[in-house]
Amino acid sequence: MEKKNIDWGNLGFGYVQTDYRYVSNFKNGAWDDGEITTDANIVLNECAGVLQYAQTAFEGMKAYTTEDGHIVVFRPDLNASRMADSARRLEMPVFPEEKFIEAVTEVVKANEAWVPPYGSGATLYLRPYMFGSNPVIGVKPADEYQFRILCTPVGPYFKGGVKPLTLKVSDFDRAAPCGTGNIKAGLNYAMSLHAIVTAHHEGYDENMYLDSKTRTKVEETGGANFLFVTKDGKVVTPKSDTILPSITRRSLLVVAKEYLGLEVEEREVYIDEVKDFAECGLCGTAAVISPVGKIVNHGEEICFPSGMTEMGPVTKKLYDTLTGIQMGRIEAPEGWIHVIK
Ligand code: PLP
Ligand code: COI
């Protein structure tokens, strides 16, 4: 299959309309068979549940071309089950997990020409999402839903690729105890927009959110979990019920332990101890692992010894091993790689 004529190496993290997307509708209590369509537009009633009460959730995953020319997706079963968790929490019908993986397979196959070549630095980002589609005016769940998967070729999430980031400890909250911070609800991102625009205006790359109850513990950023490395090489990651259970973070803990022989700790991390870490990184599907060089906490500058020019050594090893697994250079644990073709 001939690839699209795209300057793959210079793609940012943006929307490029590809040829095909997957769509399935839920009506009268059941999902239809679903299909691939060329129509990128959605026509909705003015009173649709998603427009009035933000009844929507999404996922994010990537398709990669491996060193030996296969097209693969990384752990789509975990995205399927997290989307099911999001749906349940938002009173939406679950899109069956097996069907989710079939839909991913179909839509990536259809868009094969858009899957960036091996070694280009780009990947095909997949965005499954679902929303309440019929009119709702009283505050209640919709009766009808649409599930879709769009695809877009992407480069690095942060401009500058792997240049260490500067973060601000935000005065805004992303999630509340017993709220929706642990699911991928669109509303979590809507309420982070003012915080990220404010941070960007002030010259920061991202926000570090603290727990909203005590404002003492590290949570996550608007789109990634945190990883820290101690001065003696231990990998530490915040444990919280109000952060998104990142598939990248869960995978990296396995990589750190099983592939790199590092000690790992998932525990509460206090903002006061962050200054003692040697390295810090953001991890997620879009972020992959993006190094953090500096965090500013209300005038206090926390500068990591790894500096502002390169990834720290442990972060780099984690990055190389994870991307090696995703691109087929390193053998993956059983079940991590879903081969499309
Ligand atoms: N945290 C938030 C708020 C996110 O939006 C994401 C992205 O999906 C992540 C963390 C990372 O999760 P994952 O590694 O599953 O992409
Ligand atoms: C992802 O990493 O897939 C995300 O969803 C994060 C961000 C782009 C919202």
Coordinates of C-alpha atoms and ligand atoms in Angstrom, one line a residue:
M1 CA 0.0 0.0 0.0
E2 CA 1.4 3.4 -1.0
K3 CA 1.8 5.8 1.9
K4 CA 0.4 9.3 1.9
N5 CA 2.8 12.0 0.8
I6 CA 3.3 13.6 4.2
D7 CA 6.4 15.1 5.8
W8 CA 6.1 12.6 8.7
G9 CA 9.2 13.9 10.5
N10 CA 7.7 17.3 11.0
L11 CA 4.3 16.5 12.2
G12 CA 3.2 18.0 15.5
F13 CA 0.3 16.7 17.7
G14 CA -2.6 18.0 15.6
Y15 CA -5.6 16.8 13.6
V16 CA -5.1 15.7 10.1
Q17 CA -8.3 14.4 8.5
T18 CA -7.7 10.8 7.3
D19 CA -9.8 8.8 4.8
Y20 CA -11.8 6.6 7.2
R21 CA -13.3 6.5 10.6
Y22 CA -15.4 3.9 12.5
V23 CA -18.9 4.6 13.7
S24 CA -21.5 2.7 15.6
N25 CA -24.9 3.8 17.0
F26 CA -26.7 2.8 20.1
K27 CA -30.5 2.9 19.8
N28 CA -33.4 1.1 21.4
G29 CA -31.1 -0.5 23.9
A30 CA -28.6 -2.0 21.5
W31 CA -25.5 -1.2 19.5
D32 CA -25.7 -1.7 15.7
D33 CA -23.1 -3.6 13.8
G34 CA -20.9 -0.6 13.2
E35 CA -19.1 0.4 10.0
I36 CA -16.3 2.3 8.5
T37 CA -17.3 5.6 6.9
T38 CA -15.6 8.4 4.9
D39 CA -17.8 11.1 6.5
A40 CA -15.9 13.1 9.1
N41 CA -18.8 15.2 10.1
I42 CA -21.5 14.5 12.6
V43 CA -25.0 16.1 12.5
L44 CA -26.6 16.3 15.9
N45 CA -29.9 17.7 17.3
E46 CA -29.4 21.0 19.0
C47 CA -30.4 19.4 22.3
A48 CA -28.1 16.3 22.2
G49 CA -27.0 15.1 25.6
V50 CA -23.4 15.7 24.7
L51 CA -24.0 19.4 23.9
Q52 CA -26.1 20.1 26.9
Y53 CA -24.6 18.1 29.7
A54 CA -21.2 17.0 28.3
Q55 CA -22.1 13.3 28.3
T56 CA -19.0 12.1 26.5
A57 CA -15.8 10.1 27.1
F58 CA -12.8 9.2 25.0
E59 CA -9.7 7.1 24.7
G60 CA -6.2 7.7 23.2
M61 CA -4.0 5.0 21.7
K62 CA -1.4 4.7 18.9
A63 CA -0.7 2.5 15.9
Y64 CA 3.0 1.9 15.1
T65 CA 4.9 0.5 12.2
T66 CA 7.4 -1.9 13.6
E67 CA 11.0 -2.4 12.5
D68 CA 10.0 -5.5 10.4
G69 CA 7.1 -3.7 8.7
H70 CA 4.0 -4.8 10.7
I71 CA 1.4 -2.4 12.0
V72 CA 0.6 -2.9 15.6
V73 CA -1.4 -1.3 18.4
F74 CA -0.2 -1.2 22.1
R75 CA -2.5 -2.8 24.7
P76 CA -5.9 -1.9 23.2
D77 CA -7.6 -4.2 25.6
L78 CA -6.7 -1.8 28.4
N79 CA -8.2 1.1 26.5
A80 CA -11.3 -0.9 25.9
S81 CA -11.8 -1.7 29.5
R82 CA -11.0 1.9 30.6
M83 CA -13.6 3.2 28.2
A84 CA -16.1 0.8 29.7
D85 CA -15.2 2.2 33.1
S86 CA -15.7 5.7 31.8
A87 CA -19.1 4.8 30.2
R88 CA -20.4 3.2 33.4
R89 CA -19.5 6.2 35.5
L90 CA -21.2 8.6 33.0
E91 CA -24.3 6.4 32.7
M92 CA -23.6 5.5 29.1
P93 CA -23.9 2.0 27.6
V94 CA -20.6 0.1 27.5
F95 CA -19.3 -0.4 24.0
P96 CA -18.4 -4.1 24.1
E97 CA -14.7 -4.6 24.8
E98 CA -14.2 -7.2 22.1
K99 CA -16.0 -5.1 19.5
F100 CA -13.8 -2.1 20.5
I101 CA -10.7 -4.1 19.5
E102 CA -12.3 -5.2 16.3
A103 CA -13.2 -1.6 15.5
V104 CA -9.7 -0.5 16.2
T105 CA -8.4 -3.2 13.9
E106 CA -10.8 -2.3 11.1
V107 CA -10.2 1.5 11.2
V108 CA -6.4 1.1 11.3
K109 CA -6.5 -1.4 8.4
A110 CA -8.7 1.1 6.4
N111 CA -6.2 3.9 7.1
E112 CA -3.1 1.9 6.4
A113 CA -1.8 4.6 4.1
W114 CA -1.8 7.0 7.0
V115 CA 0.2 4.9 9.4
P116 CA 3.6 6.7 9.6
P117 CA 6.6 4.6 8.4
Y118 CA 9.0 3.0 10.9
G119 CA 11.7 5.4 12.0
S120 CA 9.8 8.6 11.0
G121 CA 9.2 9.6 14.6
A122 CA 5.4 9.8 13.9
T123 CA 2.6 7.4 14.8
L124 CA -1.1 7.1 14.0
Y125 CA -3.1 8.4 16.9
L126 CA -6.4 6.7 17.5
R127 CA -9.2 8.5 19.3
P128 CA -12.1 6.3 20.3
Y129 CA -15.0 8.4 21.8
M130 CA -18.6 8.2 22.5
F131 CA -21.4 10.7 23.3
G132 CA -25.1 11.0 24.1
S133 CA -26.7 11.9 20.8
N134 CA -30.5 12.3 21.3
P135 CA -32.2 15.4 22.7
V136 CA -32.1 15.7 26.5
I137 CA -33.3 18.7 28.4
G138 CA -33.9 17.5 31.9
V139 CA -30.7 16.5 33.6
K140 CA -30.6 12.8 32.8
P141 CA -28.6 10.4 30.6
A142 CA -29.4 10.2 26.9
D143 CA -31.1 7.1 25.4
E144 CA -29.1 7.1 22.2
Y145 CA -25.3 7.2 21.7
Q146 CA -22.7 7.2 19.1
F147 CA -19.3 5.5 19.3
R148 CA -16.6 6.6 16.9
I149 CA -12.9 6.1 16.3
L150 CA -11.0 8.8 14.4
C151 CA -7.4 8.5 13.3
T152 CA -4.8 11.2 12.8
P153 CA -1.0 11.0 12.2
V154 CA 0.9 12.7 14.9
G155 CA 4.4 13.7 16.0
P156 CA 5.5 14.7 19.5
Y157 CA 2.9 16.1 21.9
F158 CA 5.2 18.8 23.2
K159 CA 6.9 21.2 20.8
G160 CA 10.7 20.6 20.9
G161 CA 10.4 16.8 21.2
V162 CA 12.4 15.6 24.1
K163 CA 13.5 19.0 25.5
P164 CA 12.8 19.0 29.2
L165 CA 9.6 20.9 30.2
T166 CA 8.9 23.6 32.8
L167 CA 5.8 23.0 34.9
K168 CA 3.7 25.2 37.2
V169 CA 2.0 23.9 40.3
S170 CA -1.5 24.9 39.5
D171 CA -3.9 26.9 41.7
F172 CA -6.7 25.2 39.9
D173 CA -8.0 21.7 40.6
R174 CA -8.5 19.0 38.0
A175 CA -10.4 16.5 40.0
A176 CA -12.3 16.1 43.2
P177 CA -12.5 13.2 45.7
C178 CA -15.2 10.9 44.5
G179 CA -15.3 12.9 41.2
T180 CA -14.4 11.8 37.7
G181 CA -10.6 12.2 37.8
N182 CA -10.1 8.5 37.3
I183 CA -12.0 8.2 34.1
K184 CA -11.5 9.8 30.7
A185 CA -14.5 12.1 30.7
G186 CA -14.4 15.0 28.3
L187 CA -15.5 17.3 31.2
N188 CA -12.2 16.8 32.9
Y189 CA -10.5 18.3 30.0
A190 CA -13.0 21.1 29.5
M191 CA -12.3 22.3 33.0
S192 CA -8.5 22.1 32.5
L193 CA -8.5 24.5 29.6
H194 CA -8.5 27.7 31.5
A195 CA -5.6 26.3 33.7
I196 CA -3.5 25.3 30.7
V197 CA -4.2 28.6 28.8
T198 CA -3.2 30.5 31.9
A199 CA 0.0 28.4 32.4
H200 CA 1.0 28.9 28.7
H201 CA 0.5 32.7 29.0
E202 CA 2.8 32.6 32.0
G203 CA 5.4 30.7 29.9
Y204 CA 5.0 27.2 31.4
D205 CA 4.6 24.1 29.3
E206 CA 2.2 22.3 31.6
N207 CA 0.5 22.2 35.0
M208 CA 1.2 20.0 37.9
Y209 CA -2.1 19.4 39.7
L210 CA -2.1 18.6 43.4
D211 CA -4.8 16.7 45.2
S212 CA -7.7 19.1 45.7
K213 CA -8.5 18.0 49.3
T214 CA -5.2 18.8 50.9
R215 CA -3.1 20.4 48.2
T216 CA -0.1 18.5 49.5
K217 CA 0.1 15.5 47.1
V218 CA 1.2 15.3 43.5
E219 CA -1.6 14.1 41.1
E220 CA -0.9 14.5 37.4
T221 CA -0.9 17.0 34.6
G222 CA -3.9 17.7 32.3
G223 CA -2.9 14.8 30.0
A224 CA -0.2 12.6 31.6
N225 CA 0.8 10.9 34.8
F226 CA 4.1 11.6 36.6
L227 CA 7.1 9.4 37.0
F228 CA 10.0 10.3 39.4
V229 CA 13.4 8.7 39.9
T230 CA 15.1 8.9 43.3
K231 CA 18.8 9.7 43.6
D232 CA 19.4 5.9 44.1
G233 CA 17.6 5.0 40.9
K234 CA 14.2 3.9 42.3
V235 CA 11.2 4.7 40.1
V236 CA 8.3 6.3 42.0
T237 CA 4.9 7.2 40.7
P238 CA 2.0 8.8 42.5
K239 CA -0.9 6.6 43.7
S240 CA -4.2 8.4 43.8
D241 CA -7.9 7.5 43.3
T242 CA -8.4 10.8 41.4
I243 CA -5.9 10.4 38.6
L244 CA -6.3 8.6 35.3
P245 CA -4.9 5.1 35.5
S246 CA -2.4 5.6 32.7
I247 CA -1.7 2.6 30.5
T248 CA 1.8 4.0 29.7
R249 CA 2.5 4.4 33.5
R250 CA 1.3 0.9 34.3
S251 CA 3.4 -0.5 31.4
L252 CA 6.5 1.5 32.5
L253 CA 6.3 0.0 36.0
V254 CA 6.6 -3.4 34.5
V255 CA 9.4 -2.3 32.1
A256 CA 11.3 -0.7 35.1
K257 CA 11.0 -3.9 37.2
E258 CA 11.2 -6.7 34.7
Y259 CA 13.4 -5.3 31.9
L260 CA 15.6 -2.9 33.8
G261 CA 15.7 -4.5 37.2
L262 CA 14.8 -1.3 39.0
E263 CA 12.9 -1.0 42.2
V264 CA 9.5 0.6 41.7
E265 CA 7.1 2.3 44.1
E266 CA 3.5 3.4 43.6
R267 CA 2.7 5.6 46.6
E268 CA 1.5 9.0 47.6
V269 CA 4.1 11.6 46.6
Y270 CA 4.1 14.9 48.6
I271 CA 5.0 18.1 46.8
D272 CA 7.5 18.8 49.6
E273 CA 9.6 15.8 48.6
V274 CA 9.7 16.5 44.9
K275 CA 12.9 18.6 45.3
D276 CA 14.7 15.4 46.4
F277 CA 14.1 13.4 43.2
A278 CA 16.8 13.1 40.6
E279 CA 14.6 12.9 37.5
C280 CA 11.0 13.6 36.6
G281 CA 8.9 12.7 33.5
L282 CA 5.4 12.8 32.2
C283 CA 4.0 9.6 30.7
G284 CA 1.1 8.9 28.5
T285 CA 0.1 7.8 25.0
A286 CA 0.5 11.3 23.6
A287 CA 3.4 12.4 25.9
V288 CA 5.2 9.0 25.6
I289 CA 7.8 10.0 28.3
S290 CA 8.5 13.7 28.3
P291 CA 11.2 14.8 30.6
V292 CA 10.5 17.6 33.1
G293 CA 13.5 19.9 34.0
K294 CA 11.9 22.4 36.3
I295 CA 8.7 22.8 38.4
V296 CA 7.8 26.1 39.9
N297 CA 5.7 26.0 43.1
H298 CA 4.5 29.5 43.9
G299 CA 7.9 31.1 43.4
E300 CA 10.0 28.1 44.6
E301 CA 12.0 26.7 41.7
I302 CA 12.5 22.9 41.8
C303 CA 15.3 22.1 39.3
F304 CA 16.0 18.5 38.7
P305 CA 19.7 17.5 38.5
S306 CA 19.0 16.0 35.0
G307 CA 18.9 19.6 33.8
M308 CA 17.2 21.5 31.0
T309 CA 18.8 20.0 27.9
E310 CA 18.4 16.2 28.1
M311 CA 16.4 13.4 29.5
G312 CA 17.8 11.9 32.7
P313 CA 19.6 8.6 32.4
V314 CA 16.9 6.4 34.0
T315 CA 14.1 8.2 32.1
K316 CA 16.0 7.6 28.9
K317 CA 16.4 3.9 29.6
L318 CA 12.6 3.7 30.3
Y319 CA 11.9 5.6 27.1
D320 CA 14.2 3.5 24.9
T321 CA 12.8 0.2 26.3
L322 CA 9.1 1.2 26.1
T323 CA 9.4 2.6 22.5
G324 CA 11.6 -0.4 21.6
I325 CA 8.7 -2.7 22.7
Q326 CA 6.2 -0.6 20.8
M327 CA 8.2 -0.6 17.6
G328 CA 9.1 -4.2 17.7
R329 CA 12.8 -3.9 18.5
I330 CA 12.5 -5.5 21.9
E331 CA 10.4 -8.5 22.7
A332 CA 7.1 -7.5 24.4
P333 CA 5.5 -9.2 27.4
E334 CA 2.7 -11.6 26.4
G335 CA -0.4 -9.8 25.1
W336 CA 1.0 -6.3 24.9
I337 CA 1.1 -6.0 21.1
H338 CA -2.0 -6.3 19.0
V339 CA -0.9 -7.0 15.4
I340 CA -3.1 -5.4 12.8
K341 CA -1.2 -6.7 9.8
Ligands
PLP1 N1 -3.6 11.3 32.5 C1 -4.5 12.0 31.8 C2 -5.3 13.1 32.4 C3 -4.6 11.7 30.4 O1 -5.5 12.3 29.6 C4 -3.8 10.7 29.9 C5 -3.9 10.3 28.5 O2 -4.6 9.4 28.1 C6 -2.9 10.0 30.7 C7 -2.8 10.4 32.0 C8 -2.0 8.9 30.2 O3 -2.8 7.7 30.0 P1 -2.3 6.7 28.9 O4 -0.9 6.3 29.3 O5 -3.3 5.6 29.1 O6 -2.4 7.3 27.6
COI2 C1 -3.5 10.7 25.3 O1 -2.3 10.6 25.7 O2 -4.0 9.8 24.6 C2 -4.4 11.7 25.8 O3 -5.6 11.5 25.7 C3 -3.8 12.9 26.4 C4 -4.2 14.2 25.8 C5 -3.9 14.3 24.3 C6 -5.6 14.6 26.1

